[in-house]
mmCIF file of C-alpha atoms in Angstrom:
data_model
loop_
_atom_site.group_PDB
_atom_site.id
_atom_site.type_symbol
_atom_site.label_atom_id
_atom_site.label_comp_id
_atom_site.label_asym_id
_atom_site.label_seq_id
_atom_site.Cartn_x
_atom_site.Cartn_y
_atom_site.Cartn_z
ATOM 1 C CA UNK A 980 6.297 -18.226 -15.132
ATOM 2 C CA UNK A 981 7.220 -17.753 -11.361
ATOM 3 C CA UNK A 982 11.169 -17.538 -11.618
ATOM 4 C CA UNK A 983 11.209 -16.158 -7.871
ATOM 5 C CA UNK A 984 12.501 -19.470 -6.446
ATOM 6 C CA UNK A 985 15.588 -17.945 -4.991
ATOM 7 C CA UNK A 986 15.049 -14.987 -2.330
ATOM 8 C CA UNK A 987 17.176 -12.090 -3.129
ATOM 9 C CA UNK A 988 18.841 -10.831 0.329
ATOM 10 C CA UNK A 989 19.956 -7.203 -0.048
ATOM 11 C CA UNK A 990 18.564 -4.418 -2.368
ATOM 12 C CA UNK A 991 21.086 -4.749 -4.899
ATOM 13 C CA UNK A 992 19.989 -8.413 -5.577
ATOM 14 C CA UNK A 993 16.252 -7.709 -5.163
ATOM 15 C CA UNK A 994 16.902 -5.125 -8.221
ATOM 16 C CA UNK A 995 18.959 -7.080 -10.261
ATOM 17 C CA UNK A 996 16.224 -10.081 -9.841
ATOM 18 C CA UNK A 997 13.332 -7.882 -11.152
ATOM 19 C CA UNK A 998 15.434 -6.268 -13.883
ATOM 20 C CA UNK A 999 16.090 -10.212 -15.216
ATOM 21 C CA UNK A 1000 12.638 -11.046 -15.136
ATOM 22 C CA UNK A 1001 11.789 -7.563 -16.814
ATOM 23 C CA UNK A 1002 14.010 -8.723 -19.504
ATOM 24 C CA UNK A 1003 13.287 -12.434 -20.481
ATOM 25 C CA UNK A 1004 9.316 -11.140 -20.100
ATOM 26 C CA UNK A 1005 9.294 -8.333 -21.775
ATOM 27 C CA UNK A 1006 5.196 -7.284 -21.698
ATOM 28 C CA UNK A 1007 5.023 -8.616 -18.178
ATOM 29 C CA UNK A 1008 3.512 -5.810 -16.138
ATOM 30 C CA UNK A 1009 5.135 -4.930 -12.474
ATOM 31 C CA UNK A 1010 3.323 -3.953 -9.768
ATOM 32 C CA UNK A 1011 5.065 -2.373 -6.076
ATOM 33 C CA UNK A 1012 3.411 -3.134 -3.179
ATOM 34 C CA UNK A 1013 4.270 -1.335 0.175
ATOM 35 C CA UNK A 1014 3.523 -2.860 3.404
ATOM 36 C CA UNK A 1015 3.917 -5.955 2.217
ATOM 37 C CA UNK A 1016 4.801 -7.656 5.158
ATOM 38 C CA UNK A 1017 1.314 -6.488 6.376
ATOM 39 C CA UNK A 1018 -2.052 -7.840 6.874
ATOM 40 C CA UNK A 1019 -3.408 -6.142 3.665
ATOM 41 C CA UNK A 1020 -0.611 -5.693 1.562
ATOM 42 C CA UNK A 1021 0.423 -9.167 1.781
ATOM 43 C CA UNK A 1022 -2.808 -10.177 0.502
ATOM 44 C CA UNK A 1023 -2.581 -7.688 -2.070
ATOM 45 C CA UNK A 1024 1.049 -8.624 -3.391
ATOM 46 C CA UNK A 1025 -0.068 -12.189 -3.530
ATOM 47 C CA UNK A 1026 -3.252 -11.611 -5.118
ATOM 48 C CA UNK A 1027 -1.134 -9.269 -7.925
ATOM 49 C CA UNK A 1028 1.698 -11.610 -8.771
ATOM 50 C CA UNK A 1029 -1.274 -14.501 -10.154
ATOM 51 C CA UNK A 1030 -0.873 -12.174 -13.573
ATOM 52 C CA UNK A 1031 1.914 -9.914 -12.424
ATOM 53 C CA UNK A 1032 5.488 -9.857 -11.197
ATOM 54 C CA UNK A 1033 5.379 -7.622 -8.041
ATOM 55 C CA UNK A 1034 7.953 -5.867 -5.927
ATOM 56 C CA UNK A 1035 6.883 -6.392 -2.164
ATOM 57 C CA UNK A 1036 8.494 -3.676 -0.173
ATOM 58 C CA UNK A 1037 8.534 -4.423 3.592
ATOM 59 C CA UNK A 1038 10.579 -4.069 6.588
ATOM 60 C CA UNK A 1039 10.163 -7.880 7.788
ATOM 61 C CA UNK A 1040 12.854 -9.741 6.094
ATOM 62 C CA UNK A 1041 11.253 -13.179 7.080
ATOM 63 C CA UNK A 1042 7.659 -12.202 6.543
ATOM 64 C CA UNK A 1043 9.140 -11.309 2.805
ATOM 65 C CA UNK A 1044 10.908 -14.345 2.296
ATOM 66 C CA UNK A 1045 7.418 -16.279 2.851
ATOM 67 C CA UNK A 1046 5.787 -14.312 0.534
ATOM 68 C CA UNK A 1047 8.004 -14.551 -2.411
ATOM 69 C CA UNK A 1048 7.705 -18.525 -1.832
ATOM 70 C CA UNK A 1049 3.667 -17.807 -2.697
ATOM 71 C CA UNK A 1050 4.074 -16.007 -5.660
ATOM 72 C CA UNK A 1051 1.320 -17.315 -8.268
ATOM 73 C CA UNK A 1052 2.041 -19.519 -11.456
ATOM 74 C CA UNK A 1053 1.891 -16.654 -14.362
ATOM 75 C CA UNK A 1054 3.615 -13.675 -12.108
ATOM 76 C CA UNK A 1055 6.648 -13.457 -8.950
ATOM 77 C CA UNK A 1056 7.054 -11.795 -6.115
ATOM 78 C CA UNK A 1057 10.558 -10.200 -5.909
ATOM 79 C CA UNK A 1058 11.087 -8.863 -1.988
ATOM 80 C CA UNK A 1059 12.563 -5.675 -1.223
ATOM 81 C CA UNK A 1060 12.912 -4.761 2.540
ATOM 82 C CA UNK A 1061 13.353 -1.131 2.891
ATOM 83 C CA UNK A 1062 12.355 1.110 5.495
ATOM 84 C CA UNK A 1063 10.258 3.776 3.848
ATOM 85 C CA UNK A 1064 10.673 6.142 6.715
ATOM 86 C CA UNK A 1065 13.954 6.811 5.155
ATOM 87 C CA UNK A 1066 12.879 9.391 2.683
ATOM 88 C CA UNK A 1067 16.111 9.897 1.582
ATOM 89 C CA UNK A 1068 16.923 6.299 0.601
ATOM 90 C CA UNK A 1069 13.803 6.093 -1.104
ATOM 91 C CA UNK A 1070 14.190 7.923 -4.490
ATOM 92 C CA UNK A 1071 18.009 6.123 -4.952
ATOM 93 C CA UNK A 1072 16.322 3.085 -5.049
ATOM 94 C CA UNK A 1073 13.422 2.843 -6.624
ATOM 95 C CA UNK A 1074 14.115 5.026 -9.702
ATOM 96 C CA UNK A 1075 15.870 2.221 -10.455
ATOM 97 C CA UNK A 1076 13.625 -0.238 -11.372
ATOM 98 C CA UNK A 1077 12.924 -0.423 -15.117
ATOM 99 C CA UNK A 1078 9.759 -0.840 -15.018
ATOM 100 C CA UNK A 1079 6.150 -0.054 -12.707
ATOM 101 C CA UNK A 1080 2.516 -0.910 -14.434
ATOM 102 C CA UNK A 1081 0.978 -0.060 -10.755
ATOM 103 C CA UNK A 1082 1.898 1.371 -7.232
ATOM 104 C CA UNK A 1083 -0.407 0.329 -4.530
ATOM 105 C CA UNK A 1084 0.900 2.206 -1.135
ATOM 106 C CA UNK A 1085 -0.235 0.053 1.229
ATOM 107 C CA UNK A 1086 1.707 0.528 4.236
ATOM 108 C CA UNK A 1087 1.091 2.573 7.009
ATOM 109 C CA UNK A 1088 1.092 2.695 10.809
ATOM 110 C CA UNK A 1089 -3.015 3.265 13.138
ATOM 111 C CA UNK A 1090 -1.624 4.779 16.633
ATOM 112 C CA UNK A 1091 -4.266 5.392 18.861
ATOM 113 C CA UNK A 1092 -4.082 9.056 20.544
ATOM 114 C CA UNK A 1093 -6.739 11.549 22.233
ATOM 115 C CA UNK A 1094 -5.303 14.985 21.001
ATOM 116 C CA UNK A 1095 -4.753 15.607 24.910
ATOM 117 C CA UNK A 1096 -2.586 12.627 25.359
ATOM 118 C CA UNK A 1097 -0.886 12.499 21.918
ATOM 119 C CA UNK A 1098 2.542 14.749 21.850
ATOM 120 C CA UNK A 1099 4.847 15.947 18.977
ATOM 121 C CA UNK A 1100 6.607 12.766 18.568
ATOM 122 C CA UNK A 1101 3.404 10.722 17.675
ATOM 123 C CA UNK A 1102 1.697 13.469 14.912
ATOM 124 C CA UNK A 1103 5.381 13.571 13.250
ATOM 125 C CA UNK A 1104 5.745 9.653 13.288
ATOM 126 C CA UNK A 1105 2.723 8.888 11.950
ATOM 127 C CA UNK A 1106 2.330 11.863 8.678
ATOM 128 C CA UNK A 1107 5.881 10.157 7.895
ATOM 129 C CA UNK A 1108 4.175 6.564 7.945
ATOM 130 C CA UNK A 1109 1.179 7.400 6.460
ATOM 131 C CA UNK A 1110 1.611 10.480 4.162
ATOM 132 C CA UNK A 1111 5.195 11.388 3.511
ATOM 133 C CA UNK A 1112 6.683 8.168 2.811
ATOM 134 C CA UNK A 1113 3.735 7.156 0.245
ATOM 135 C CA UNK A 1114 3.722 10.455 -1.352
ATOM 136 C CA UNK A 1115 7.797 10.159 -1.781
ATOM 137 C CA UNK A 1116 7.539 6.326 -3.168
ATOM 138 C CA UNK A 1117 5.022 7.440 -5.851
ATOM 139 C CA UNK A 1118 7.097 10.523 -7.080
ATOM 140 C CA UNK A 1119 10.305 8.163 -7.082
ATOM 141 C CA UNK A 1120 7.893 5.820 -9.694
ATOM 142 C CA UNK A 1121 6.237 8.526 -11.502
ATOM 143 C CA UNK A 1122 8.695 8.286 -14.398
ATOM 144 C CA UNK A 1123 8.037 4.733 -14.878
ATOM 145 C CA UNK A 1124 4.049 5.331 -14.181
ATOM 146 C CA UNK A 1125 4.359 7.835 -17.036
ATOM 147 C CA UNK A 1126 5.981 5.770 -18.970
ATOM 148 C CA UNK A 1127 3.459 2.782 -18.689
ATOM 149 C CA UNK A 1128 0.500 4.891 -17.711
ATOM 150 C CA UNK A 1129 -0.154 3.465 -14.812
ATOM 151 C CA UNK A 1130 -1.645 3.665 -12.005
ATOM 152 C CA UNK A 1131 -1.519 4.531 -8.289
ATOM 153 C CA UNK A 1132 -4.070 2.911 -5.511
ATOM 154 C CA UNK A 1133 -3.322 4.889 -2.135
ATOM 155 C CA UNK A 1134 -4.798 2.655 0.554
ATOM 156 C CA UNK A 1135 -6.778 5.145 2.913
ATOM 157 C CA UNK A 1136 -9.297 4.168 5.283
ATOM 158 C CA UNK A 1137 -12.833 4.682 6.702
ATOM 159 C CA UNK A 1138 -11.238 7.004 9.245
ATOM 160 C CA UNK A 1139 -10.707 9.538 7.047
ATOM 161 C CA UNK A 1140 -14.224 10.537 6.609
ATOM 162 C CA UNK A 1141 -15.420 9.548 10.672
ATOM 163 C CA UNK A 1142 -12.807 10.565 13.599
ATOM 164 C CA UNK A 1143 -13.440 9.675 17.291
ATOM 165 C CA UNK A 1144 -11.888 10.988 20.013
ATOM 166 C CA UNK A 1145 -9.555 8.281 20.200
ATOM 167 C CA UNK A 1146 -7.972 7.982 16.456
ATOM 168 C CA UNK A 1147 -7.257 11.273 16.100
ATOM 169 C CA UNK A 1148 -3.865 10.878 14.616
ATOM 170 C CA UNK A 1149 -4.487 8.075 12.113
ATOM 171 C CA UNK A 1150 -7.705 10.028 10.672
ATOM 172 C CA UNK A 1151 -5.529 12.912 10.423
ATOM 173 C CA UNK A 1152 -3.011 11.091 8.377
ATOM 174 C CA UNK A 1153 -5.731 9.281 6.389
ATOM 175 C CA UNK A 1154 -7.309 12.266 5.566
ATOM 176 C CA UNK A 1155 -4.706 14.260 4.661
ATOM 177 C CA UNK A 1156 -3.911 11.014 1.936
ATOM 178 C CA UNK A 1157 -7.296 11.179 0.777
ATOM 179 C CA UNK A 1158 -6.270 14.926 0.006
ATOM 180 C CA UNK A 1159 -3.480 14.136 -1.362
ATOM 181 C CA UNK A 1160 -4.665 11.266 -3.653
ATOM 182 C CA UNK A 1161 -6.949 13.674 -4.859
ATOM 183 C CA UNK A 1162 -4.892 16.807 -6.058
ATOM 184 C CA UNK A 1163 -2.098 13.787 -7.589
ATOM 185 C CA UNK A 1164 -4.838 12.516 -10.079
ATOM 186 C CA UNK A 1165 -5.656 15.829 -11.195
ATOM 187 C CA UNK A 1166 -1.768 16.865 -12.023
ATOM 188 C CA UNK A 1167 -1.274 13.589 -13.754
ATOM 189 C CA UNK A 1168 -4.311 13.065 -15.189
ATOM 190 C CA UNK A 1169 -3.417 14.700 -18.941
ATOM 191 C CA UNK A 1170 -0.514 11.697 -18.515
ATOM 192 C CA UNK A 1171 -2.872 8.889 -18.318
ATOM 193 C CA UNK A 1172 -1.629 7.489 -15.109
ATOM 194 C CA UNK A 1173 -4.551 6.564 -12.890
ATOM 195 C CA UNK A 1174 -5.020 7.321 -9.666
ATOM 196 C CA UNK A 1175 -7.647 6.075 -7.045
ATOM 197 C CA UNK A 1176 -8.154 5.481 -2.888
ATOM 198 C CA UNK A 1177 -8.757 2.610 -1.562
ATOM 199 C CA UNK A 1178 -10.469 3.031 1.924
ATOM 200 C CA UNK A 1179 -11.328 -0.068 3.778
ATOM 201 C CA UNK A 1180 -13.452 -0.077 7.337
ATOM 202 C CA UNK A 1181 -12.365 -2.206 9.971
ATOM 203 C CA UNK A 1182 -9.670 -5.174 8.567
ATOM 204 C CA UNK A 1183 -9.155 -8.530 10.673
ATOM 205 C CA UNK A 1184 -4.898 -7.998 10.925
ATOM 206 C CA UNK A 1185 -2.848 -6.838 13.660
ATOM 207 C CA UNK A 1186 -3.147 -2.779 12.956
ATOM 208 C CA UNK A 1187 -6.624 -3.510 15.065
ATOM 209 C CA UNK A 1188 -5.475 -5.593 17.815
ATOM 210 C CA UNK A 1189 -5.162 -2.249 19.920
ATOM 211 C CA UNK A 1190 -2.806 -2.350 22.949
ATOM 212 C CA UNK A 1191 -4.350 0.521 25.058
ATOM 213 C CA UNK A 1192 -6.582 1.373 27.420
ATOM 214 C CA UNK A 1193 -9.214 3.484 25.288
ATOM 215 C CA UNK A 1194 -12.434 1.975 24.682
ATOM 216 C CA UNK A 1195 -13.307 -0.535 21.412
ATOM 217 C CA UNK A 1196 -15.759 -0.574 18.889
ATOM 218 C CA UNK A 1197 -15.587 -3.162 16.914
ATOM 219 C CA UNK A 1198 -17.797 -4.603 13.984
ATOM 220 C CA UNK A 1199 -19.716 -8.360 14.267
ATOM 221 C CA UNK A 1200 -17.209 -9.107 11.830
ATOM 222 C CA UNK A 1201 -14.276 -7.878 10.495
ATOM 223 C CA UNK A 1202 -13.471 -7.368 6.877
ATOM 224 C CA UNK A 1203 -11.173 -9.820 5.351
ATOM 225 C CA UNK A 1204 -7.592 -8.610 3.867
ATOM 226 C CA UNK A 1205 -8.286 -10.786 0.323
ATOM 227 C CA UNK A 1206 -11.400 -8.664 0.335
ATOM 228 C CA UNK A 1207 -9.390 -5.370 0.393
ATOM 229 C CA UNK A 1208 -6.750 -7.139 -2.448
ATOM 230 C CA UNK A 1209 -9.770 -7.869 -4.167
ATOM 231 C CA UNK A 1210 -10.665 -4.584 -4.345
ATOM 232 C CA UNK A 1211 -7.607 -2.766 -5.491
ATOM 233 C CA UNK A 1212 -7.291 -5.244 -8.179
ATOM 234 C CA UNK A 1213 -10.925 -4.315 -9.367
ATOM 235 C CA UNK A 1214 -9.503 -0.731 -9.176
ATOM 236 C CA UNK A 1215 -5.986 -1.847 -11.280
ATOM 237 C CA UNK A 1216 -7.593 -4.035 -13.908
ATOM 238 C CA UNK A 1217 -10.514 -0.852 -14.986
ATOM 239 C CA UNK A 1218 -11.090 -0.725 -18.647
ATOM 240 C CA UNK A 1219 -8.832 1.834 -20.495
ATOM 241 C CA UNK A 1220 -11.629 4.333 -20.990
ATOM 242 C CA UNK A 1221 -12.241 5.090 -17.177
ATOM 243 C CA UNK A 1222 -10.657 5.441 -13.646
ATOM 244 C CA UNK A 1223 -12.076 4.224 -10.717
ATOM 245 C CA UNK A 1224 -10.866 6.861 -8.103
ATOM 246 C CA UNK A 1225 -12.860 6.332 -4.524
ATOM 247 C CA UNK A 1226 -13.526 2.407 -3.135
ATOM 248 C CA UNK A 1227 -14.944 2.723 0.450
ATOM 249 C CA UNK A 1228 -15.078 -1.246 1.678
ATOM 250 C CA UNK A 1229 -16.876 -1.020 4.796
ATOM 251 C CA UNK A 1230 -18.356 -3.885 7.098
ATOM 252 C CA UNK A 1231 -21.271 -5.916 6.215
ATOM 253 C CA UNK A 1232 -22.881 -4.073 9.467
ATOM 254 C CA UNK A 1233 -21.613 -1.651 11.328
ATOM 255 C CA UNK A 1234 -19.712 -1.256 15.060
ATOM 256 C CA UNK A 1235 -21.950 0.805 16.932
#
C-alpha cells in the first residue's frame, strides 16, 4: 500500500498527497510525527508507517526525503518540513489535514546551561522547542483527535524527574511537558482521546553528542532510538478499554 513513491516538495503538495491517500484508503489510520528528521522520531515515523500512513514533520528537507523512501509495505510516509517554532504557521496548516489517528511530539531541542551561565535567550528558545510548539501542534489536531479519538504521546525525558547542575534548561522544559501532558489528558479525557508521556533516559543520536565544556555522564550503553519507537507504539496500539499514560525507558544500567 505505500503510494509515497514521489516526494512532495512544498506544504501544499505534502497536503494534497495525504488527503489522496486519505481518500482511496479510507480506514487507513494517520499518524504525525514531529522531529522527524531526528534520531528518535525518525525511528518512530518509520516504525508507524509499517500499518500506518504518517505525516513526518521536520525541518531537514533531505533527511525527509530519505525517510519517505522507507516507508513500510501496508502504510507511507508523507514529509512535511515545517519549522514548528513558527507558532503562527502552525494552526494554518495542520488543521488542514483530514484526518489524525495519533500525534506523537517528538521533536525538541537538549541545550546544556548552568542557571549562572544560561541567559534569557536560551530559557525562551528552548520552552518554544520543547513546550510551546508541541502544545500548539496538538491543539491545531485536537479536532481531528476528537474526531478519531485518538491519541497524543508527548516524548519527555528522564530529565524531567533528575536535574543536574548542568541541564537545567532542558529539565525545565521537560518538566514543564510532563505537566502539561498531564492536565491535557484530564480535559480531554471525557472525549476519548488518549494521552500519555513517553520519557526515555539517555538515547544513542546526536541530541547527546554534547559540544561543551561541562562534564559527561554517560551510561555503558546507550538506549537505542527503535527502542524508544517501540515504545510509543506499545503506548498507540493499547486496547480500547485503557490508556497507558507514563513510559519511563531508562538504561539497562545506569551513568553514575
Amino acid at each position: 500500500m505505500n503510494d509515497s513513491t514521489v516526494t512532495p516538495n512544498t506544504v501544499s503538495e505534502s497536503l494534497e498527497r495525504i488527503r489522496d491517500l486519505t481518500a482511496s484508503h479510507e480506514n487507513h489510520p494517520v499518524v504525525v510525527v514531529t522531529g522527524a528528521s531526528g534520531g528518535i522520531g525518525s525511528e518512530v515515523a518509520q516504525d508507524l508507517s509499517r500499518d500506518r500512513f504518517v505525516v513526518a514533520i521536520g525541518r531537514n528537507r533531505e533527511k525527509l526525503a530519505e525517510l519517505a523512501e522507507s516507508g513500510g509495505p501496508e502504510g507511507g510516509i508523507v514529509p512535511l518540513v515545517m519549522d514548528l517554532n513558527d507558532v503562527d504557521a502552525i494552526a494554518g496548516v495542520l488543521n488542514l489535514l483530514p484526518r489524525v489517528d495519533a500525534l506523537v511530539n517528538a521533536a525538541a531541542v537538549a541545550p546544556r546551561f548552568t542557571l549562572e551561565d544560561a541567559r534569557p535567550t536560551d530559557w525562551q528558545d528552548a520552552f518554544r522547542t520543547n513546550v510551546t510548539a508541541p502544545a500548539e501542534v496538538t491543539r491545531a489536531v485536537l479536532p481531528q483527535l476528537r474526531e478519531s479519538q485518538g491519541n497524543v504521546v508527548f516524548l519527555g525525558s528522564g530529565a524531567s524527574r533528575g536535574s543536574n547542575q548542568y541541564n537545567v534548561i532542558y529539565s525545565a522544559t521537560k518538566h514543564a511537558l510532563q505537566a502539561t501532558a498531564d492536565g491535557f489528558r484530564k480535559q480531554v479525557a471525557e472525549d476519548g482521546v488518549r494521552v500519555a508521556t513517553v520519557a526515555p533516559g539517555p538515547t544513542d543520536t546526536k541530541m547527546v553528542q554534547w559540544d561543551d565544556d561541562y562534564p559527561k555522564s554517560e551510561p555503558p550503553q546507550f538506549i537505542e532510538p527503535s527502542t524508544v519507537a517501540r515504545s510509543i507504539r506499545h503506548v498507540i496500539d493499547a486496547p480500547t478499554d485503557t490508556q497507558i499514560t507514563e513510559v519511563w525507558v531508562r538504561p539497562r544500567v545506569e551513568a553514575k
